[in-house]
Amino acid sequence: MDLLAPIPARTLPVSAVAPGKCILFGEHAVVHGAPELLLAIDLTTQAVVLPTRTGAPVLNADTDAREHNAYFREALARGWATGPPVEVRTVSRIPRAAGLGSSAAFAASLSAAFAAATGGIDRPRLAQRAFDVERAAQGVGSPGDTSASVAGGYVALNGGPGDPLWTVTAAERSWEVRRVADPRWVWVVAHSGVGRSTAEAVRAVTQRLAAEGGARRLEEFAEVARDGIAAVGRGDRVRTAELMRRNQELLVEVGVSHPRLEALLAAAAPAAEAAKITGAGGGGSIVALPVPGRETDLVRRLARAGGLPFVVRPSERGAELLGAAPPR
Ligand code: PMV
C-alpha cells in the first residue's frame, strides 16, 4: 500500500479525512527556518463535500461561513474557485485552538476533497495547497502542521537523513520535508483548556527573538531539534526525553509557557519520561512520553490536574479519501 499515493479524481459527494499532529521538537524556531519534528496523530477531521442548491457555500449549516471563517474562505479560493456552490460538513475529534493541528487537518481534508472533485492531486501539491490555505488564513507560520497532516507518520522539516517528501515554499523561505522512521512509541497529549491564537503567539516570539538578537537562541532550538530528529529516528528514548526537557526550557525562555501548562507538566512528571509544551504555547497542549506501562496513570494524573488528555499513536496515514481504504 502506497501511503503517499496521489489523491484520485472523484465526483461529488466526496469525503476526505486528515489527521491532527503533535510537535516534538522545534516549534516557533521552524517559522524562522530551523528544524522541526512532528508526528501525525490518530485524532482526525473528516470533511464531506456535497452539491447544494443554495446560492452560497455552506459549512456545517452556516451559510455565512465564507465571511467569518478564513480557513473555509481560503480553501474555497484555492480549491474551488470556479466550482458551483457546495455544502461542506465536518466532523472532528481534534480540540480546537489546542496546538493539536485542527486547522491543518481542516485545510488538508477539505483541500483533498476539493482536489478529488477537480481531477485529483499529488501529495507534494496537496501539501503546498494545504499550507497556502493555512498561511493565508493565519498570516504567519510554517508548513509543519499541514505537511504532517498530508504525509501522516513522523516528519521532519529542515533536518534529518530521511527520504525527502517535498519542499513547501512561502514568499520569504522554503522548508524541506522528510520522512522520519517511526520508533513505535505511544504518546500522551493533554489540552490545558486554555485557547490561544497561533498567529499571536508566533508574532510575540518573533518580536522577542528580534529584540534579543535571536540568532544564538535559534541555533539552540535548531541543535535540540536536530539531535531530537536523530534520537527519535534511532528509537533512543533516554536521549529523546533529555532533549524534550531542554526544548521545554527554551520554550519557557521565549515566553510561551502558562500556569495551566506548568501545572500539567508537574502533574505528568511522576508517570512520564519527559513532557513539554507542544505547539505555539501560551495555552494549548502538552505532550508527554509515558513511562512504559503507566499510560493510564499518566492520563489520570493529567485529568485530575484539569487537562483533557488523550493517549495518541502516530497516524501512519495522511490525508486521504474515504471509501478508498478501510475505515480507521
Ligand atoms: O498551531 P500550533 O499551536 O500547533 O503551532 C504551530 C507551531 C508554530 O511553530 C508555533 C507555528 C508554525 O506554524 O510552525
mmCIF file of C-alpha atoms and ligand atoms in Angstrom:
data_model
loop_
_atom_site.group_PDB
_atom_site.id
_atom_site.type_symbol
_atom_site.label_atom_id
_atom_site.label_comp_id
_atom_site.label_asym_id
_atom_site.label_seq_id
_atom_site.Cartn_x
_atom_site.Cartn_y
_atom_site.Cartn_z
ATOM 1 C CA MET A 1 0.000 0.000 0.000
ATOM 2 C CA ASP A 2 1.463 3.350 -1.046
ATOM 3 C CA LEU A 3 0.678 5.724 1.808
ATOM 4 C CA LEU A 4 1.825 8.675 -0.290
ATOM 5 C CA ALA A 5 -0.273 7.846 -3.356
ATOM 6 C CA PRO A 6 -1.896 10.800 -5.140
ATOM 7 C CA ILE A 7 -5.468 11.778 -4.247
ATOM 8 C CA PRO A 8 -7.516 10.321 -7.139
ATOM 9 C CA ALA A 9 -10.300 12.043 -9.105
ATOM 10 C CA ARG A 10 -13.888 11.546 -7.816
ATOM 11 C CA THR A 11 -17.290 13.036 -8.446
ATOM 12 C CA LEU A 12 -19.295 14.740 -5.676
ATOM 13 C CA PRO A 13 -20.153 13.867 -2.984
ATOM 14 C CA VAL A 14 -16.566 13.411 -1.793
ATOM 15 C CA SER A 15 -15.461 12.587 1.721
ATOM 16 C CA ALA A 16 -11.878 13.038 2.976
ATOM 17 C CA VAL A 17 -10.121 12.601 6.294
ATOM 18 C CA ALA A 18 -6.860 14.051 7.652
ATOM 19 C CA PRO A 19 -5.007 13.652 10.964
ATOM 20 C CA GLY A 20 -4.033 16.262 13.532
ATOM 21 C CA LYS A 21 -0.462 16.500 14.749
ATOM 22 C CA CYS A 22 1.783 16.948 17.710
ATOM 23 C CA ILE A 23 5.157 18.727 17.646
ATOM 24 C CA LEU A 24 8.036 17.015 19.454
ATOM 25 C CA PHE A 25 10.854 19.473 18.727
ATOM 26 C CA GLY A 26 11.378 22.871 17.159
ATOM 27 C CA GLU A 27 8.055 24.746 17.265
ATOM 28 C CA HIS A 28 8.447 28.513 16.782
ATOM 29 C CA ALA A 29 12.057 28.200 15.579
ATOM 30 C CA VAL A 30 10.780 26.342 12.485
ATOM 31 C CA VAL A 31 8.959 29.510 11.402
ATOM 32 C CA HIS A 32 12.430 31.077 11.012
ATOM 33 C CA GLY A 33 13.903 28.122 9.116
ATOM 34 C CA ALA A 34 15.191 25.859 11.946
ATOM 35 C CA PRO A 35 14.457 22.085 12.003
ATOM 36 C CA GLU A 36 11.256 20.650 13.490
ATOM 37 C CA LEU A 37 9.975 17.122 14.265
ATOM 38 C CA LEU A 38 6.261 16.285 14.297
ATOM 39 C CA LEU A 39 4.028 13.268 14.150
ATOM 40 C CA ALA A 40 0.553 12.937 12.709
ATOM 41 C CA ILE A 41 -1.745 11.623 15.469
ATOM 42 C CA ASP A 42 -4.781 9.367 15.394
ATOM 43 C CA LEU A 43 -7.248 12.190 16.098
ATOM 44 C CA THR A 44 -8.774 13.181 12.775
ATOM 45 C CA THR A 45 -11.042 15.613 10.959
ATOM 46 C CA GLN A 46 -13.400 14.448 8.226
ATOM 47 C CA ALA A 47 -14.813 16.737 5.557
ATOM 48 C CA VAL A 48 -17.686 15.819 3.264
ATOM 49 C CA VAL A 49 -18.341 17.981 0.203
ATOM 50 C CA LEU A 50 -21.810 17.740 -1.368
ATOM 51 C CA PRO A 51 -23.610 19.552 -4.142
ATOM 52 C CA THR A 52 -26.123 22.130 -2.865
ATOM 53 C CA ARG A 53 -28.940 24.202 -4.329
ATOM 54 C CA THR A 54 -28.227 27.169 -2.072
ATOM 55 C CA GLY A 55 -26.681 30.209 -3.752
ATOM 56 C CA ALA A 56 -23.620 30.297 -1.474
ATOM 57 C CA PRO A 57 -21.259 27.726 0.032
ATOM 58 C CA VAL A 58 -22.383 26.273 3.342
ATOM 59 C CA LEU A 59 -20.196 24.981 6.183
ATOM 60 C CA ASN A 60 -21.927 22.893 8.847
ATOM 61 C CA ALA A 61 -25.281 24.582 8.146
ATOM 62 C CA ASP A 62 -23.719 28.065 8.304
ATOM 63 C CA THR A 63 -24.480 29.987 5.103
ATOM 64 C CA ASP A 64 -22.205 32.927 6.127
ATOM 65 C CA ALA A 65 -19.170 30.782 6.916
ATOM 66 C CA ARG A 66 -17.179 32.175 3.981
ATOM 67 C CA GLU A 67 -17.406 35.647 5.566
ATOM 68 C CA HIS A 68 -16.160 34.781 9.042
ATOM 69 C CA ASN A 69 -14.162 31.559 8.675
ATOM 70 C CA ALA A 70 -10.880 32.451 6.983
ATOM 71 C CA TYR A 71 -9.808 28.783 6.615
ATOM 72 C CA PHE A 72 -13.015 27.944 4.745
ATOM 73 C CA ARG A 73 -12.724 31.071 2.597
ATOM 74 C CA GLU A 74 -9.108 30.319 1.650
ATOM 75 C CA ALA A 75 -9.799 26.618 0.985
ATOM 76 C CA LEU A 76 -12.605 27.624 -1.378
ATOM 77 C CA ALA A 77 -10.447 30.273 -3.090
ATOM 78 C CA ARG A 78 -7.600 27.811 -3.711
ATOM 79 C CA GLY A 79 -9.512 24.607 -4.391
ATOM 80 C CA TRP A 80 -12.966 25.505 -5.627
ATOM 81 C CA ALA A 81 -12.668 28.961 -7.181
ATOM 82 C CA THR A 82 -14.850 28.256 -10.205
ATOM 83 C CA GLY A 83 -16.983 25.396 -8.878
ATOM 84 C CA PRO A 84 -20.705 25.650 -8.147
ATOM 85 C CA PRO A 85 -21.758 26.300 -4.514
ATOM 86 C CA VAL A 86 -21.166 23.293 -2.271
ATOM 87 C CA GLU A 87 -22.198 22.198 1.158
ATOM 88 C CA VAL A 88 -19.361 21.103 3.458
ATOM 89 C CA ARG A 89 -19.890 19.090 6.619
ATOM 90 C CA THR A 90 -17.074 18.383 9.024
ATOM 91 C CA VAL A 91 -16.660 16.080 11.990
ATOM 92 C CA SER A 92 -13.555 16.491 14.128
ATOM 93 C CA ARG A 93 -12.078 14.726 17.131
ATOM 94 C CA ILE A 94 -9.290 17.306 17.441
ATOM 95 C CA PRO A 95 -9.852 20.016 20.092
ATOM 96 C CA ARG A 96 -9.684 23.486 18.522
ATOM 97 C CA ALA A 97 -7.057 26.138 19.261
ATOM 98 C CA ALA A 98 -5.235 23.450 21.242
ATOM 99 C CA GLY A 99 -1.970 23.123 19.286
ATOM 100 C CA LEU A 100 -3.033 19.702 18.006
ATOM 101 C CA GLY A 101 -3.447 20.604 14.348
ATOM 102 C CA SER A 102 -7.205 21.112 13.997
ATOM 103 C CA SER A 103 -6.814 23.892 11.425
ATOM 104 C CA ALA A 104 -4.202 21.918 9.456
ATOM 105 C CA ALA A 105 -6.457 18.848 9.388
ATOM 106 C CA PHE A 106 -9.366 21.015 8.230
ATOM 107 C CA ALA A 107 -7.223 22.586 5.478
ATOM 108 C CA ALA A 108 -5.789 19.211 4.404
ATOM 109 C CA SER A 109 -9.060 17.244 4.401
ATOM 110 C CA LEU A 110 -11.049 19.960 2.651
ATOM 111 C CA SER A 111 -8.281 20.638 0.110
ATOM 112 C CA ALA A 112 -8.066 16.879 -0.612
ATOM 113 C CA ALA A 113 -11.834 16.644 -1.139
ATOM 114 C CA PHE A 114 -11.922 19.694 -3.439
ATOM 115 C CA ALA A 115 -8.903 18.422 -5.371
ATOM 116 C CA ALA A 116 -10.522 14.990 -5.842
ATOM 117 C CA ALA A 117 -13.611 16.641 -7.314
ATOM 118 C CA THR A 118 -11.464 18.680 -9.721
ATOM 119 C CA GLY A 119 -9.308 15.889 -11.170
ATOM 120 C CA GLY A 120 -7.064 14.716 -8.306
ATOM 121 C CA ILE A 121 -3.729 15.968 -6.927
ATOM 122 C CA ASP A 122 -0.332 14.561 -5.963
ATOM 123 C CA ARG A 123 0.919 14.813 -2.376
ATOM 124 C CA PRO A 124 3.577 17.490 -2.845
ATOM 125 C CA ARG A 125 0.978 19.791 -4.407
ATOM 126 C CA LEU A 126 -1.597 18.932 -1.726
ATOM 127 C CA ALA A 127 0.988 19.743 0.977
ATOM 128 C CA GLN A 128 1.653 23.112 -0.667
ATOM 129 C CA ARG A 129 -2.061 23.835 -1.093
ATOM 130 C CA ALA A 130 -3.000 22.964 2.494
ATOM 131 C CA PHE A 131 -0.141 25.191 3.697
ATOM 132 C CA ASP A 132 -1.243 28.041 1.414
ATOM 133 C CA VAL A 133 -4.755 27.809 2.921
ATOM 134 C CA GLU A 134 -3.481 27.857 6.494
ATOM 135 C CA ARG A 135 -0.898 30.553 5.837
ATOM 136 C CA ALA A 136 -3.392 32.847 4.085
ATOM 137 C CA ALA A 137 -5.914 32.369 6.901
ATOM 138 C CA GLN A 138 -3.350 32.809 9.701
ATOM 139 C CA GLY A 139 -0.922 35.275 8.145
ATOM 140 C CA VAL A 140 2.167 33.608 9.670
ATOM 141 C CA GLY A 141 3.569 30.149 10.304
ATOM 142 C CA SER A 142 5.431 27.177 8.888
ATOM 143 C CA PRO A 143 4.183 24.220 6.801
ATOM 144 C CA GLY A 144 4.921 21.693 9.586
ATOM 145 C CA ASP A 145 1.334 21.071 10.668
ATOM 146 C CA THR A 146 -0.117 20.798 7.168
ATOM 147 C CA SER A 147 2.739 18.589 5.916
ATOM 148 C CA ALA A 148 2.289 16.167 8.835
ATOM 149 C CA SER A 149 -1.443 16.083 8.098
ATOM 150 C CA VAL A 150 -0.845 15.352 4.405
ATOM 151 C CA ALA A 151 2.022 12.853 4.921
ATOM 152 C CA GLY A 152 0.977 11.006 8.096
ATOM 153 C CA GLY A 153 3.623 9.379 10.312
ATOM 154 C CA TYR A 154 6.690 11.214 11.612
ATOM 155 C CA VAL A 155 8.031 14.084 9.531
ATOM 156 C CA ALA A 156 10.980 16.438 9.915
ATOM 157 C CA LEU A 157 11.323 19.897 8.452
ATOM 158 C CA ASN A 158 14.781 21.151 7.512
ATOM 159 C CA GLY A 159 16.660 18.243 9.036
ATOM 160 C CA GLY A 160 17.305 14.532 9.256
ATOM 161 C CA PRO A 161 18.695 11.896 6.942
ATOM 162 C CA GLY A 162 15.270 10.504 5.915
ATOM 163 C CA ASP A 163 13.765 10.280 2.443
ATOM 164 C CA PRO A 164 12.747 13.702 1.113
ATOM 165 C CA LEU A 165 8.953 14.028 0.716
ATOM 166 C CA TRP A 166 8.613 17.545 -0.706
ATOM 167 C CA THR A 167 9.585 21.184 -0.382
ATOM 168 C CA VAL A 168 6.978 23.758 0.630
ATOM 169 C CA THR A 169 7.508 27.422 -0.149
ATOM 170 C CA ALA A 170 6.269 30.770 1.132
ATOM 171 C CA ALA A 171 7.260 34.198 -0.136
ATOM 172 C CA GLU A 172 10.119 34.543 2.366
ATOM 173 C CA ARG A 173 11.593 30.993 2.511
ATOM 174 C CA SER A 174 11.102 27.303 1.781
ATOM 175 C CA TRP A 175 11.123 24.236 4.035
ATOM 176 C CA GLU A 176 12.323 20.718 3.104
ATOM 177 C CA VAL A 177 10.089 17.966 4.461
ATOM 178 C CA ARG A 178 11.479 14.474 5.124
ATOM 179 C CA ARG A 179 10.224 11.159 6.483
ATOM 180 C CA VAL A 180 11.472 10.021 9.922
ATOM 181 C CA ALA A 181 11.307 6.348 10.982
ATOM 182 C CA ASP A 182 8.504 5.546 13.456
ATOM 183 C CA PRO A 183 10.009 4.308 16.766
ATOM 184 C CA ARG A 184 6.601 2.729 17.641
ATOM 185 C CA TRP A 185 6.089 4.687 20.868
ATOM 186 C CA VAL A 186 2.803 5.743 22.414
ATOM 187 C CA TRP A 187 2.413 9.419 23.394
ATOM 188 C CA VAL A 188 0.033 11.228 25.700
ATOM 189 C CA VAL A 189 -1.148 14.744 24.873
ATOM 190 C CA ALA A 190 -3.297 16.912 27.126
ATOM 191 C CA HIS A 191 -5.138 20.116 26.317
ATOM 192 C CA SER A 192 -4.976 22.726 29.078
ATOM 193 C CA GLY A 193 -8.395 24.093 28.100
ATOM 194 C CA VAL A 194 -6.772 27.499 27.586
ATOM 195 C CA GLY A 195 -7.405 28.561 23.996
ATOM 196 C CA ARG A 196 -4.954 30.847 22.219
ATOM 197 C CA SER A 197 -4.128 32.151 18.786
ATOM 198 C CA THR A 198 -1.181 30.580 16.972
ATOM 199 C CA ALA A 199 -0.695 33.799 14.983
ATOM 200 C CA GLU A 200 -0.448 35.958 18.119
ATOM 201 C CA ALA A 201 1.988 33.556 19.777
ATOM 202 C CA VAL A 202 4.166 33.383 16.641
ATOM 203 C CA ARG A 203 4.253 37.194 16.355
ATOM 204 C CA ALA A 204 5.140 37.592 20.048
ATOM 205 C CA VAL A 205 8.022 35.097 19.822
ATOM 206 C CA THR A 206 9.253 36.635 16.554
ATOM 207 C CA GLN A 207 9.392 40.077 18.199
ATOM 208 C CA ARG A 208 11.107 38.693 21.244
ATOM 209 C CA LEU A 209 13.753 36.930 19.134
ATOM 210 C CA ALA A 210 14.359 40.135 17.150
ATOM 211 C CA ALA A 211 14.720 42.201 20.341
ATOM 212 C CA GLU A 212 17.131 39.672 21.900
ATOM 213 C CA GLY A 213 19.292 39.237 18.801
ATOM 214 C CA GLY A 214 17.731 35.825 18.238
ATOM 215 C CA ALA A 215 20.437 34.100 16.148
ATOM 216 C CA ARG A 216 22.028 32.342 19.133
ATOM 217 C CA ARG A 217 18.663 31.338 20.598
ATOM 218 C CA LEU A 218 17.536 29.995 17.210
ATOM 219 C CA GLU A 219 20.733 27.960 16.963
ATOM 220 C CA GLU A 220 19.944 26.439 20.401
ATOM 221 C CA PHE A 221 16.459 25.433 19.206
ATOM 222 C CA ALA A 222 17.989 24.075 15.978
ATOM 223 C CA GLU A 223 20.567 21.940 17.808
ATOM 224 C CA VAL A 224 17.933 20.391 20.076
ATOM 225 C CA ALA A 225 15.650 19.638 17.123
ATOM 226 C CA ARG A 226 18.484 18.201 15.014
ATOM 227 C CA ASP A 227 19.541 15.874 17.860
ATOM 228 C CA GLY A 228 15.868 15.109 18.576
ATOM 229 C CA ILE A 229 15.198 14.032 14.987
ATOM 230 C CA ALA A 230 18.183 11.679 15.186
ATOM 231 C CA ALA A 231 17.218 10.328 18.633
ATOM 232 C CA VAL A 232 13.618 9.545 17.645
ATOM 233 C CA GLY A 233 14.786 8.118 14.312
ATOM 234 C CA ARG A 234 17.016 5.576 16.077
ATOM 235 C CA GLY A 235 14.460 4.854 18.824
ATOM 236 C CA ASP A 236 16.573 6.291 21.687
ATOM 237 C CA ARG A 237 14.044 7.144 24.436
ATOM 238 C CA VAL A 238 16.573 8.306 27.008
ATOM 239 C CA ARG A 239 18.110 10.903 24.701
ATOM 240 C CA THR A 240 14.672 11.907 23.350
ATOM 241 C CA ALA A 241 13.464 12.569 26.909
ATOM 242 C CA GLU A 242 16.564 14.682 27.710
ATOM 243 C CA LEU A 243 16.077 16.732 24.578
ATOM 244 C CA MET A 244 12.347 17.250 25.260
ATOM 245 C CA ARG A 245 13.260 18.708 28.649
ATOM 246 C CA ARG A 246 15.836 21.001 27.038
ATOM 247 C CA ASN A 247 13.314 22.068 24.386
ATOM 248 C CA GLN A 248 10.837 22.887 27.163
ATOM 249 C CA GLU A 249 13.413 25.164 28.845
ATOM 250 C CA LEU A 250 13.889 27.015 25.577
ATOM 251 C CA LEU A 251 10.132 27.459 25.155
ATOM 252 C CA VAL A 252 9.912 28.895 28.675
ATOM 253 C CA GLU A 253 12.776 31.261 27.848
ATOM 254 C CA VAL A 254 10.944 32.650 24.793
ATOM 255 C CA GLY A 255 7.870 33.260 26.941
ATOM 256 C CA VAL A 256 5.243 30.790 25.729
ATOM 257 C CA SER A 257 4.545 28.922 28.955
ATOM 258 C CA HIS A 258 1.394 29.415 31.032
ATOM 259 C CA PRO A 259 0.500 28.475 34.625
ATOM 260 C CA ARG A 260 -2.011 25.884 33.393
ATOM 261 C CA LEU A 261 0.674 24.279 31.203
ATOM 262 C CA GLU A 262 3.154 24.286 34.094
ATOM 263 C CA ALA A 263 0.502 22.569 36.257
ATOM 264 C CA LEU A 264 0.031 19.839 33.627
ATOM 265 C CA LEU A 265 3.776 19.330 33.246
ATOM 266 C CA ALA A 266 4.141 18.984 37.034
ATOM 267 C CA ALA A 267 1.232 16.525 37.181
ATOM 268 C CA ALA A 268 2.746 14.438 34.375
ATOM 269 C CA ALA A 269 6.243 14.202 35.871
ATOM 270 C CA PRO A 270 5.899 11.045 38.045
ATOM 271 C CA ALA A 271 4.472 8.966 35.158
ATOM 272 C CA ALA A 272 6.383 10.455 32.212
ATOM 273 C CA GLU A 273 9.955 10.127 30.990
ATOM 274 C CA ALA A 274 9.609 13.731 29.770
ATOM 275 C CA ALA A 275 6.929 16.282 28.913
ATOM 276 C CA LYS A 276 6.855 19.631 27.149
ATOM 277 C CA ILE A 277 4.548 22.196 25.609
ATOM 278 C CA THR A 278 3.517 21.191 22.097
ATOM 279 C CA GLY A 279 2.624 23.816 19.508
ATOM 280 C CA ALA A 280 2.534 27.563 19.907
ATOM 281 C CA GLY A 281 2.066 27.575 23.722
ATOM 282 C CA GLY A 282 0.571 30.378 25.790
ATOM 283 C CA GLY A 283 -2.205 27.837 26.381
ATOM 284 C CA GLY A 284 -2.940 24.839 24.200
ATOM 285 C CA SER A 285 -1.428 21.448 24.973
ATOM 286 C CA ILE A 286 1.475 19.452 26.341
ATOM 287 C CA VAL A 287 2.949 16.202 25.023
ATOM 288 C CA ALA A 288 4.409 13.537 27.304
ATOM 289 C CA LEU A 289 6.446 10.400 26.700
ATOM 290 C CA PRO A 290 4.877 7.995 29.214
ATOM 291 C CA VAL A 291 6.896 5.651 31.381
ATOM 292 C CA PRO A 292 6.043 2.352 29.602
ATOM 293 C CA GLY A 293 3.047 0.705 31.282
ATOM 294 C CA ARG A 294 1.974 3.910 33.039
ATOM 295 C CA GLU A 295 -0.032 5.459 30.201
ATOM 296 C CA THR A 296 -3.349 5.173 32.083
ATOM 297 C CA ASP A 297 -1.809 6.516 35.274
ATOM 298 C CA LEU A 298 -0.460 9.463 33.283
ATOM 299 C CA VAL A 299 -3.875 10.135 31.746
ATOM 300 C CA ARG A 300 -5.477 10.028 35.209
ATOM 301 C CA ARG A 301 -2.925 12.473 36.636
ATOM 302 C CA LEU A 302 -3.434 14.905 33.758
ATOM 303 C CA ALA A 303 -7.227 14.721 34.038
ATOM 304 C CA ARG A 304 -7.017 15.296 37.809
ATOM 305 C CA ALA A 305 -4.909 18.389 37.135
ATOM 306 C CA GLY A 306 -7.689 19.754 34.908
ATOM 307 C CA GLY A 307 -6.355 18.710 31.499
ATOM 308 C CA LEU A 308 -8.138 16.943 28.652
ATOM 309 C CA PRO A 309 -5.777 14.006 27.984
ATOM 310 C CA PHE A 310 -5.562 11.641 25.019
ATOM 311 C CA VAL A 311 -3.374 8.609 24.506
ATOM 312 C CA VAL A 312 -2.218 9.017 20.910
ATOM 313 C CA ARG A 313 -0.414 6.863 18.422
ATOM 314 C CA PRO A 314 1.022 8.033 15.150
ATOM 315 C CA SER A 315 -1.458 8.024 12.291
ATOM 316 C CA GLU A 316 0.631 6.360 9.620
ATOM 317 C CA ARG A 317 -1.893 7.556 7.053
ATOM 318 C CA GLY A 318 -2.065 11.159 5.984
ATOM 319 C CA ALA A 319 -4.953 12.917 4.232
ATOM 320 C CA GLU A 320 -6.982 10.536 2.077
ATOM 321 C CA LEU A 321 -10.402 9.986 0.587
ATOM 322 C CA LEU A 322 -12.862 7.865 2.495
ATOM 323 C CA GLY A 323 -14.326 4.918 0.710
ATOM 324 C CA ALA A 324 -10.987 4.204 -0.989
ATOM 325 C CA ALA A 325 -9.435 2.485 2.019
ATOM 326 C CA PRO A 326 -10.643 0.551 5.051
ATOM 327 C CA PRO A 327 -12.092 2.889 7.714
ATOM 328 C CA ARG A 328 -9.820 3.721 10.660
HETATM 329 O O1 PMV B 1 -0.820 25.916 15.799
HETATM 330 P P1 PMV B 1 0.150 25.300 16.756
HETATM 331 O O2 PMV B 1 -0.083 25.589 18.164
HETATM 332 O O3 PMV B 1 0.373 23.835 16.516
HETATM 333 O O4 PMV B 1 1.578 25.992 16.451
HETATM 334 C C1 PMV B 1 2.349 25.597 15.384
HETATM 335 C C2 PMV B 1 3.776 25.675 15.693
HETATM 336 C C3 PMV B 1 4.462 27.018 15.452
HETATM 337 O O5 PMV B 1 5.827 26.697 15.177
HETATM 338 C C4 PMV B 1 4.384 27.876 16.710
HETATM 339 C C5 PMV B 1 3.888 27.781 14.276
HETATM 340 C C6 PMV B 1 4.112 27.119 12.933
HETATM 341 O O6 PMV B 1 3.324 27.401 12.030
HETATM 342 O O7 PMV B 1 5.051 26.339 12.777
#
